[in-house]
XYZ file of C-alpha atoms in Angstrom:
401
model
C -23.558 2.425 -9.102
C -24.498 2.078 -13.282
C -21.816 -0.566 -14.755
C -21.888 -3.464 -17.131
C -22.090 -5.226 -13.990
C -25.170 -3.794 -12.379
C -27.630 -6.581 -11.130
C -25.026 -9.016 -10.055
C -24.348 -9.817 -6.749
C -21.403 -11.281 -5.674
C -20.747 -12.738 -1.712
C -17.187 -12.122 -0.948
C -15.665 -14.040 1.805
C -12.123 -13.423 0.667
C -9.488 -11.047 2.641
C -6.361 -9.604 2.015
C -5.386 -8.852 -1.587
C -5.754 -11.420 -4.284
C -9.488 -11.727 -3.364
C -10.695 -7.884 -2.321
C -9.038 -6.553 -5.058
C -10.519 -8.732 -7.632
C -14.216 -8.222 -6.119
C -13.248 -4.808 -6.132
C -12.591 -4.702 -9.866
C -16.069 -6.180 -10.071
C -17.608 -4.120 -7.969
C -16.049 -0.781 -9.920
C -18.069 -2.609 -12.760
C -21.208 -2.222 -11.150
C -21.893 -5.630 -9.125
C -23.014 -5.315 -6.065
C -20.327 -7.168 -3.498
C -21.422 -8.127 0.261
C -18.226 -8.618 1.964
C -18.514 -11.317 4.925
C -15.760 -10.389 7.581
C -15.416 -11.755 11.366
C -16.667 -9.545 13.608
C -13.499 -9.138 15.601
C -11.247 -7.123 13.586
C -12.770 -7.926 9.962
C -10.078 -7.944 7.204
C -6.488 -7.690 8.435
C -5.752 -4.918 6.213
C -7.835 -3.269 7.966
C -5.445 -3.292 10.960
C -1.794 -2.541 8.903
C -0.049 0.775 9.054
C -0.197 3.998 6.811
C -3.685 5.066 8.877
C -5.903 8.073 8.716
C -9.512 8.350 10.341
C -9.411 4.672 11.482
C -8.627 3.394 8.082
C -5.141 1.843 6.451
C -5.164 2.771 2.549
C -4.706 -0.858 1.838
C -7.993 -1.383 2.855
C -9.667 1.759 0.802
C -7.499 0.692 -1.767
C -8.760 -2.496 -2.766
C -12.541 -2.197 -0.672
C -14.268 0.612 -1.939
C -17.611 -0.120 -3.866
C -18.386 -2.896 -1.319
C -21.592 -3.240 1.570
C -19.784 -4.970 4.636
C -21.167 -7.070 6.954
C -19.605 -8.852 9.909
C -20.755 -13.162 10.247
C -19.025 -15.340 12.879
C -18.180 -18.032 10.444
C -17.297 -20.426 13.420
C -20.808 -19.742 14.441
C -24.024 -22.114 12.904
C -25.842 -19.612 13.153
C -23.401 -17.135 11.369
C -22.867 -20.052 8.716
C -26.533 -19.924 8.421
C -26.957 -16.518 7.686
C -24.184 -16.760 5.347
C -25.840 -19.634 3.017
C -29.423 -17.702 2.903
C -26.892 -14.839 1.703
C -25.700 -17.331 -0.688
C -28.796 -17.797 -2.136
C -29.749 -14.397 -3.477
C -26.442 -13.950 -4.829
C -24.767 -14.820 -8.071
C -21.646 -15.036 -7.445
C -19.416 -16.925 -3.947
C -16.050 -16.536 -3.933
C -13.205 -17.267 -1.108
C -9.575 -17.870 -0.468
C -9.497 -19.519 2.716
C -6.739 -22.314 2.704
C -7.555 -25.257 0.820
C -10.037 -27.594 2.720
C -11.053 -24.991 5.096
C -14.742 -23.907 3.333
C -15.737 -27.366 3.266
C -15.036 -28.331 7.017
C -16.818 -25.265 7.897
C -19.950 -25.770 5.686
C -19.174 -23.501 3.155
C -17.553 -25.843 0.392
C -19.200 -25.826 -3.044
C -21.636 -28.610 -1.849
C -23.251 -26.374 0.521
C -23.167 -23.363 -1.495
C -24.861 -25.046 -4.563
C -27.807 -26.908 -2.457
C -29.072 -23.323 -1.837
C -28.337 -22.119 -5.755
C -27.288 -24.557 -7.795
C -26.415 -22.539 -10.737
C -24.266 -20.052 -8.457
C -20.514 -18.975 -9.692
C -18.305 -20.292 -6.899
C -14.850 -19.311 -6.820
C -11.663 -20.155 -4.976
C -8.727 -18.258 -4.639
C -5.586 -20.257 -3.308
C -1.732 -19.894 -2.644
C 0.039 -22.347 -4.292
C -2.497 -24.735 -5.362
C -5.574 -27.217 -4.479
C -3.566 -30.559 -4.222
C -0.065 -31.514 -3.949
C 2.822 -31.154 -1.227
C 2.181 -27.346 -1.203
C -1.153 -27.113 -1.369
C -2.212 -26.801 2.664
C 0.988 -24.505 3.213
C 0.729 -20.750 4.321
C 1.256 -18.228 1.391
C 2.389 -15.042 1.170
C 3.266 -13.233 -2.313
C 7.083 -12.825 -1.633
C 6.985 -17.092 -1.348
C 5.293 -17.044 -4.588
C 7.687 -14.531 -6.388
C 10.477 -17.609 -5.140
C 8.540 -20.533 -6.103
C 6.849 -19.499 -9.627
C 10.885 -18.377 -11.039
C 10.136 -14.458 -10.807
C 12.602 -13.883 -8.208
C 15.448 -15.432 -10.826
C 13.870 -13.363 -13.709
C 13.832 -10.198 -12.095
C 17.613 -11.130 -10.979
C 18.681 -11.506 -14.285
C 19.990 -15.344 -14.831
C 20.426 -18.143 -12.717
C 23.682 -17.265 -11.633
C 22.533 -14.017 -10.614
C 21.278 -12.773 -7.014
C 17.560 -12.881 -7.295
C 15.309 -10.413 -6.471
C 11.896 -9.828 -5.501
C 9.332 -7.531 -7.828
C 9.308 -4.331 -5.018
C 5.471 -4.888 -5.285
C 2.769 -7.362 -4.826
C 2.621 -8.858 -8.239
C 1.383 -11.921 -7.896
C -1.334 -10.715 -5.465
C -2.685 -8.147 -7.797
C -2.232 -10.699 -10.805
C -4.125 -13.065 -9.596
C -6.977 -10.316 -8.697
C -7.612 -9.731 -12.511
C -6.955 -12.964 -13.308
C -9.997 -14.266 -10.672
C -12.341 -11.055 -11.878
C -11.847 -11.942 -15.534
C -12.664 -15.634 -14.828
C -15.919 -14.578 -12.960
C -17.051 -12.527 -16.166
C -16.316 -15.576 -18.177
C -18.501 -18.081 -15.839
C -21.211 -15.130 -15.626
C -21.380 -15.217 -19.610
C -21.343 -19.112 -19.769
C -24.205 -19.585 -16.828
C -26.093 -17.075 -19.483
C -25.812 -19.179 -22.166
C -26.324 -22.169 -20.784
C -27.912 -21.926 -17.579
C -25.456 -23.921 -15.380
C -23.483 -22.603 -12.859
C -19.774 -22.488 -12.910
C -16.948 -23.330 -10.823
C -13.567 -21.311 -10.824
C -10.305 -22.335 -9.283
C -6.726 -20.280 -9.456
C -4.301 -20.193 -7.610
C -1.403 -17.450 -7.155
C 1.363 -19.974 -8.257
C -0.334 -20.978 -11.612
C -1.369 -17.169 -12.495
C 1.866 -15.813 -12.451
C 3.656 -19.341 -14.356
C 1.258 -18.744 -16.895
C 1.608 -14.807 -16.979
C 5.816 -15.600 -16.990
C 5.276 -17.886 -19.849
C 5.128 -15.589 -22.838
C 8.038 -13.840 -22.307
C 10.766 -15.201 -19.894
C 10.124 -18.991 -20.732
C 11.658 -18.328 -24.151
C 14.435 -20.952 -23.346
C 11.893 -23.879 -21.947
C 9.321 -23.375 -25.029
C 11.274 -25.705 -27.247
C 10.809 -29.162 -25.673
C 15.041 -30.953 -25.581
C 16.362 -27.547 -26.475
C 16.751 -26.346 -22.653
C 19.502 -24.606 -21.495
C 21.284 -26.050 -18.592
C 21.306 -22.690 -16.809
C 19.079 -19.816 -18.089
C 21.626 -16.612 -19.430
C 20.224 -13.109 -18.451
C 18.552 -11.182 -21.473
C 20.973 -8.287 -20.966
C 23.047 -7.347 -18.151
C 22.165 -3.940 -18.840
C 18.696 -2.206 -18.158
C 16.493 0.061 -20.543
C 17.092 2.409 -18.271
C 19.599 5.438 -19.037
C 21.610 7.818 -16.498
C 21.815 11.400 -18.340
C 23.400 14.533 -17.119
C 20.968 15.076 -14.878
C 18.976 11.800 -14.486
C 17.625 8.812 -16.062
C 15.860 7.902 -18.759
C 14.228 5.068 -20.484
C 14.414 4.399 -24.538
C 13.475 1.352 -26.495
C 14.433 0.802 -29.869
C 12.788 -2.662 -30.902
C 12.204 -1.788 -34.702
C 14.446 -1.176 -37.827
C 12.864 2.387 -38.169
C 13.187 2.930 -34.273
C 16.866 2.075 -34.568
C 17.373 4.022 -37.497
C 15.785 7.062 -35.767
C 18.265 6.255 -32.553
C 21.105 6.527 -34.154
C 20.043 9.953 -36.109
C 18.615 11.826 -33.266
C 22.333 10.435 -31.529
C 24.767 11.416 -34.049
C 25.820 7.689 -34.520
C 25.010 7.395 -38.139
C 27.591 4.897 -38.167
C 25.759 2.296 -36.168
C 23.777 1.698 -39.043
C 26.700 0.315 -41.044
C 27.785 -1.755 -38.388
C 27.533 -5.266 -39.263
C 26.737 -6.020 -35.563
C 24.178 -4.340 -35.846
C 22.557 -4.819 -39.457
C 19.177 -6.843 -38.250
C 16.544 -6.866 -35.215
C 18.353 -10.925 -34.566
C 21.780 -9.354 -34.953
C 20.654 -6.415 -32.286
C 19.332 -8.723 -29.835
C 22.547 -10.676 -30.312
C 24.819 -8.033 -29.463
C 22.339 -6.568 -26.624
C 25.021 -5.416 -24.181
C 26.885 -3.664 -26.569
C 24.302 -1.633 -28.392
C 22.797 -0.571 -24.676
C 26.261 -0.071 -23.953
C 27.200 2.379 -26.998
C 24.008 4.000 -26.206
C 24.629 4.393 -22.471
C 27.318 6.910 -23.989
C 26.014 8.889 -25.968
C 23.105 9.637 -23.815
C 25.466 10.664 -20.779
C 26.728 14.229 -20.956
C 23.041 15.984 -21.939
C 20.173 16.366 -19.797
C 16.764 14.528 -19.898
C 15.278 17.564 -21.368
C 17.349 17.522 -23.956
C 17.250 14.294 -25.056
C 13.432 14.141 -24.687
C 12.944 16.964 -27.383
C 15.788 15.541 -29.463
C 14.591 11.978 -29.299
C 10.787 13.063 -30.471
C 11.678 15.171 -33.211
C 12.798 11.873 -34.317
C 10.098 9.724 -33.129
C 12.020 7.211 -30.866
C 10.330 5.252 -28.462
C 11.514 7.271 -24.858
C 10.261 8.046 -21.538
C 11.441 10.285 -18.482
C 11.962 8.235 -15.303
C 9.482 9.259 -12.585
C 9.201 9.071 -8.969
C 5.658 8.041 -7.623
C 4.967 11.596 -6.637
C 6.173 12.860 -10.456
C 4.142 10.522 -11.950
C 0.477 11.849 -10.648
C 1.636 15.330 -11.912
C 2.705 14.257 -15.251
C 0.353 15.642 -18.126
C -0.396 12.211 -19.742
C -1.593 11.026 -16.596
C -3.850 13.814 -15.813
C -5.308 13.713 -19.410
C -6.117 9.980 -19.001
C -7.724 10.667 -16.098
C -7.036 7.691 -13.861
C -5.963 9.212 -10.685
C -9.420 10.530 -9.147
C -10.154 12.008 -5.467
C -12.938 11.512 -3.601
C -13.734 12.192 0.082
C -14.465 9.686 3.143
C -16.417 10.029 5.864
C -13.831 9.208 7.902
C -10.464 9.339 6.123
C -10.912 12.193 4.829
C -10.177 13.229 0.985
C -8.532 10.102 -0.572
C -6.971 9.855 -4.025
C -6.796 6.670 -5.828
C -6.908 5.294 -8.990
C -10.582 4.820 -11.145
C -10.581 1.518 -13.216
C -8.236 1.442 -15.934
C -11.393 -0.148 -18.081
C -13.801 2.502 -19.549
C -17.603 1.684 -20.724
C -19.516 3.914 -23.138
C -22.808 4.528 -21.942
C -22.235 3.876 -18.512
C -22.329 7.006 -15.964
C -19.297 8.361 -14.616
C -17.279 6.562 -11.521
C -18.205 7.518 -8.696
C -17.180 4.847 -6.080
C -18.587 4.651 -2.595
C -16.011 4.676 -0.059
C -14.650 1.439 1.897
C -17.197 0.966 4.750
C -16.774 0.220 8.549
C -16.488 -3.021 9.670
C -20.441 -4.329 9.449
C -22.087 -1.435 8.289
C -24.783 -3.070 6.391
C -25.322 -5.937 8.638
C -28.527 -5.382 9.400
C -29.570 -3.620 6.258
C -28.318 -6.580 3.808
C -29.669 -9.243 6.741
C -33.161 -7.451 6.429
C -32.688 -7.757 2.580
C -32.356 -11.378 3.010
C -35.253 -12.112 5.142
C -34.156 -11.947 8.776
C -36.683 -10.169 11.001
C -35.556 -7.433 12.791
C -35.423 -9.671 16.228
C -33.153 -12.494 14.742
C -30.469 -10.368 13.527
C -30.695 -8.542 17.394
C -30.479 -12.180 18.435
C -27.091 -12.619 16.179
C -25.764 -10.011 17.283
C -26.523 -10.442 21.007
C -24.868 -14.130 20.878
C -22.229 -13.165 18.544
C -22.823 -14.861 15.222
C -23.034 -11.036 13.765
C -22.133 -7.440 14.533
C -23.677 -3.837 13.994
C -21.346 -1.011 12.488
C -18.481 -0.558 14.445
C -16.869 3.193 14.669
C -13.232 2.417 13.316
C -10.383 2.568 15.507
C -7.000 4.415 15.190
């Protein structure tokens, strides 16, 4: 497909989430990803529930865009094939558990004595070195370790909670797609090739940082136990359901406590600065909590803006692909599979002028393009039949239910 991407080509040897999606976001950009799976099974997303046509969405979800093709990576011969892949490509990326590329041949070494100015990238859990570093990961353990579990609680003293998605999964995926963007533009102006490491733990530490570390910024000011922000949430119950209003401002506030009826607030000592506000959190969310109780969302909608205060109506999942914003942005597209069936998913938030429309190709079988992208690389027609026949590779294989 036309993107600002288009005549990149990026070897992905990375499953799960962090490291399809991320390729994915690349490949939405118009790079052209080979994704290197074993031949038995591929992916495990490919294998998890919520199925139609032999596919799980998680898969489409975070695959389309890509050419598969299946290398026993236990296999010389499939390690082979995989570093003469290497070497047409710009960009190698993995998340295999620290150590494990390098004892199979596929460390940065080996990569770079095929094309030494290639873009190689690794993905890991908790980090490269240290007591953690060789542990399994999985983003709930992340969530516990990197302090989001305690943020989304509240305060320390507070259960904590998990984020009820993958956050620091999908986190780290733009993270890692940014950071190849950044190496492609430095190998362009200077020739070199780049190396990129991140890890799960570090992306979401430094993505807590500018909000919830507030208390830790001022080096022998900490707290000895952090205090929750409010004990209340942005989030309102009305007559008839919820909604959510912010007012951060001095004209915001203002225009709160006009389209409420609460004039008075804005005499209120309490309540006379944005420091003051923030001060005296609970109340204000409190006082507002009242007022917004006994009339519907639709009503305070309209009211709140005629006066221009920052609101929103809470949605389910199923509301929110309806909604009329939504649909004017655009972002929710449908497309049909060969297999699955019509899908709908969402097209990249990012939008480039002069670049055709999206239209993605769908997430492929397991080794589709094995031969195809093995021909491409210079493997005669009777090697990759040899591959296959001793296992190092696979043809296309039908999905199953």
């Amino acid at each position: 497909m036309n993107g600002p991407l288009d005549g990149f080509r990026i070897l992905d040897l990375t499953s799960m989430i962090s490291g399809p999606m991320s390729t994915m976001i690349l490949a939405d950009q118009g790079a052209e990803v080979i994704k290197v799976e074993h031949p038995e099974g591929g992916d495990h997303t490919r294998l998890v529930s919520g199925r139609r046509g032999g596919f799980s969405s998680s898969f489409l979800n975070n695959n389309r865009n890509k050419r598969s093709v299946t290398l026993n990576l236990k296999d010389k011969d499939g390690i082979a094939a995989c570093l003469k892949l290497a070497a047409r490509s710009d960009v190698f990326i993995q998340n295999f558990r620290p150590g494990v590329a390098e004892r199979i041949g596929l460390g940065e070494a080996a990569v770079r004595g095929v094309r030494s100015d290639i873009v190689y990238v690794s993905i890991a859990g908790f980090g490269f070195e240290g007591p953690w570093a060789g542990k399994p990961v999985f983003d709930p353990l992340i969530q516990a370790l990197s302090g989001l579990t305690t943020v989304q609680g509240g305060a320390d003293d507070r259960q904590p909670r998990l984020v009820r998605t993958i956050l620091p999964d999908k986190l780290t995926a733009v993270q890692a797609s940014q950071a190849v963007t950044a190496a492609l533009l430095a190998r362009a102006r200077t020739g070199k090739g780049q190396t990129v490491t991140l890890s799960m733990l570090d992306t979401v530490i430094s993505f807590l940082w500018g909000s919830d570390m507030s208390a830790h910024t001022f080096v022998g000011d900490e707290p000895d136990q952090d205090e929750p922000q409010s004990w209340i949430d942005l989030i309102y119950t009305t007559s008839d359901g919820y909604i959510s209003v912010a007012a951060m401002t001095n004209k915001s506030w203002e225009s709160l406590a006009t389209a409420l009826d609460r004039t008075e607030w804005l005499q209120d000592p309490r309540f006379a600065t944005s420091a003051l506000r923030d001060v005296h959190k609970n109340l204000r969310l409190e006082l507002t909590q009242e007022a917004l109780k006994d009339q519907t969302t639709d009503y305070w909608m309209v009211r709140l803006t005629e006066h221009d205060v920052p609101c929103a109506r809470i949605l389910t999942r199923a509301e929110m692909i309806e909604h009329p914003q939504v649909q004017a942005n655009g972002i929710v597209i449908e497309t049909d599979h060969p297999h699955s069936g019509r899908l709908r998913q969402a097209r990249p938030p990012a939008r480039f002028v002069g670049y055709s429309d999206f239209e993605p190709s769908p997430a492929q079988m397991l080794g589709q393009e094995t031969r195809a992208v093995l021909s491409e690389a210079g493997f005669a027609d009777a090697e990759i039949t040899a591959m296959i026949a001793c296992g190092a590779a696979t043809d296309a294989q039908e999905p199953g239910e």
